[in-house]
Amino acid sequence: DDKSSECKTCQGGYGQFFNENGEFTGKCEPCPDNCESCPNDSAICKFCQSGTYAVTDHDDGLIIECLPCPGNCYECSSDLLCTKCNISYGLIIGTDGISTGLCHRCEENCYECFDNNEVCSNCFPNYGFLFVDGVNTHQCVHCEENCDQCEKNASFCESCNKNYFPSYDEHGQQNGKCVKCSEYCYECENAFSRRICYPGYGHGNLDENVGQC
């Protein structure tokens, strides 16, 4: 037999195809529905796709089929028990403190809340955590004016908008505030530097004009 046309390794999502006599045909066929990988046999799934779970044979443990997880669920162990939710969704925790296995959208302006839909772990860009009396509420509020990034604490700016630069205290530590660049300056690192001037303006060269546009 001519073996030169037989496929040795199938592409992802495909597996080796065997005929009704159990003989390898040298061809590749698509994996079963919702199956991620079936390299050794196109009829036998090895790994299910994300968002589905495996139904296995009680005798040999082989995957019989891959079925969809509950709504907004990324990983699950059954159609009723989600273990990891999609982005911007988190597990609903019951009154007993145990996960219900269901997913619900995160709180407003929250990007990630995987373990608990009411406890945000990461806010959307331009939002940060609200602290009350030094305690993180895990609620996301908009960064302060002229602030571009404040993901750890909404009242402490980590990166300022264009036209502004971070302010530092007497110890040289960033204090979370933003200060406006000098006049006609579009982008600066501190009060004495000028990286980019507005169109029609250039950098001053005289000593008294250092940092000015």
Short mmCIF file of N, CA, C and O in Angstrom, two decimals, residues 44 55-64:
data_model
loop_
_atom_site.label_atom_id
_atom_site.label_comp_id
_atom_site.label_asym_id
_atom_site.label_seq_id
_atom_site.Cartn_x
_atom_site.Cartn_y
_atom_site.Cartn_z
N ILE A 44 -13.20 10.09 19.18
CA ILE A 44 -12.98 10.10 20.64
C ILE A 44 -12.36 11.44 21.06
O ILE A 44 -11.22 11.73 20.70
N VAL A 55 -18.90 14.84 29.43
CA VAL A 55 -19.71 13.72 29.94
C VAL A 55 -18.91 12.46 29.65
O VAL A 55 -18.61 12.16 28.49
N THR A 56 -18.53 11.73 30.70
CA THR A 56 -17.63 10.59 30.53
C THR A 56 -18.33 9.25 30.75
O THR A 56 -19.37 9.17 31.42
N ASP A 57 -17.75 8.22 30.19
CA ASP A 57 -18.24 6.86 30.36
C ASP A 57 -17.84 6.36 31.75
O ASP A 57 -16.70 6.50 32.17
N HIS A 58 -18.78 5.81 32.47
CA HIS A 58 -18.50 5.36 33.84
C HIS A 58 -17.50 4.20 33.88
O HIS A 58 -16.80 4.00 34.88
N ASP A 59 -17.42 3.43 32.81
CA ASP A 59 -16.55 2.26 32.80
C ASP A 59 -15.11 2.59 32.44
O ASP A 59 -14.18 2.25 33.18
N ASP A 60 -14.92 3.28 31.30
CA ASP A 60 -13.55 3.51 30.85
C ASP A 60 -13.08 4.96 31.02
O ASP A 60 -11.92 5.28 30.77
N GLY A 61 -13.99 5.84 31.42
CA GLY A 61 -13.61 7.23 31.66
C GLY A 61 -13.44 8.06 30.41
O GLY A 61 -13.08 9.23 30.48
N LEU A 62 -13.72 7.49 29.24
CA LEU A 62 -13.59 8.24 27.99
C LEU A 62 -14.72 9.26 27.85
O LEU A 62 -15.83 9.05 28.37
N ILE A 63 -14.42 10.36 27.17
CA ILE A 63 -15.42 11.40 26.97
C ILE A 63 -16.46 10.94 25.95
O ILE A 63 -16.12 10.57 24.82
N ILE A 64 -17.73 10.98 26.36
CA ILE A 64 -18.82 10.60 25.46
C ILE A 64 -19.24 11.80 24.61
O ILE A 64 -19.41 11.69 23.39
#
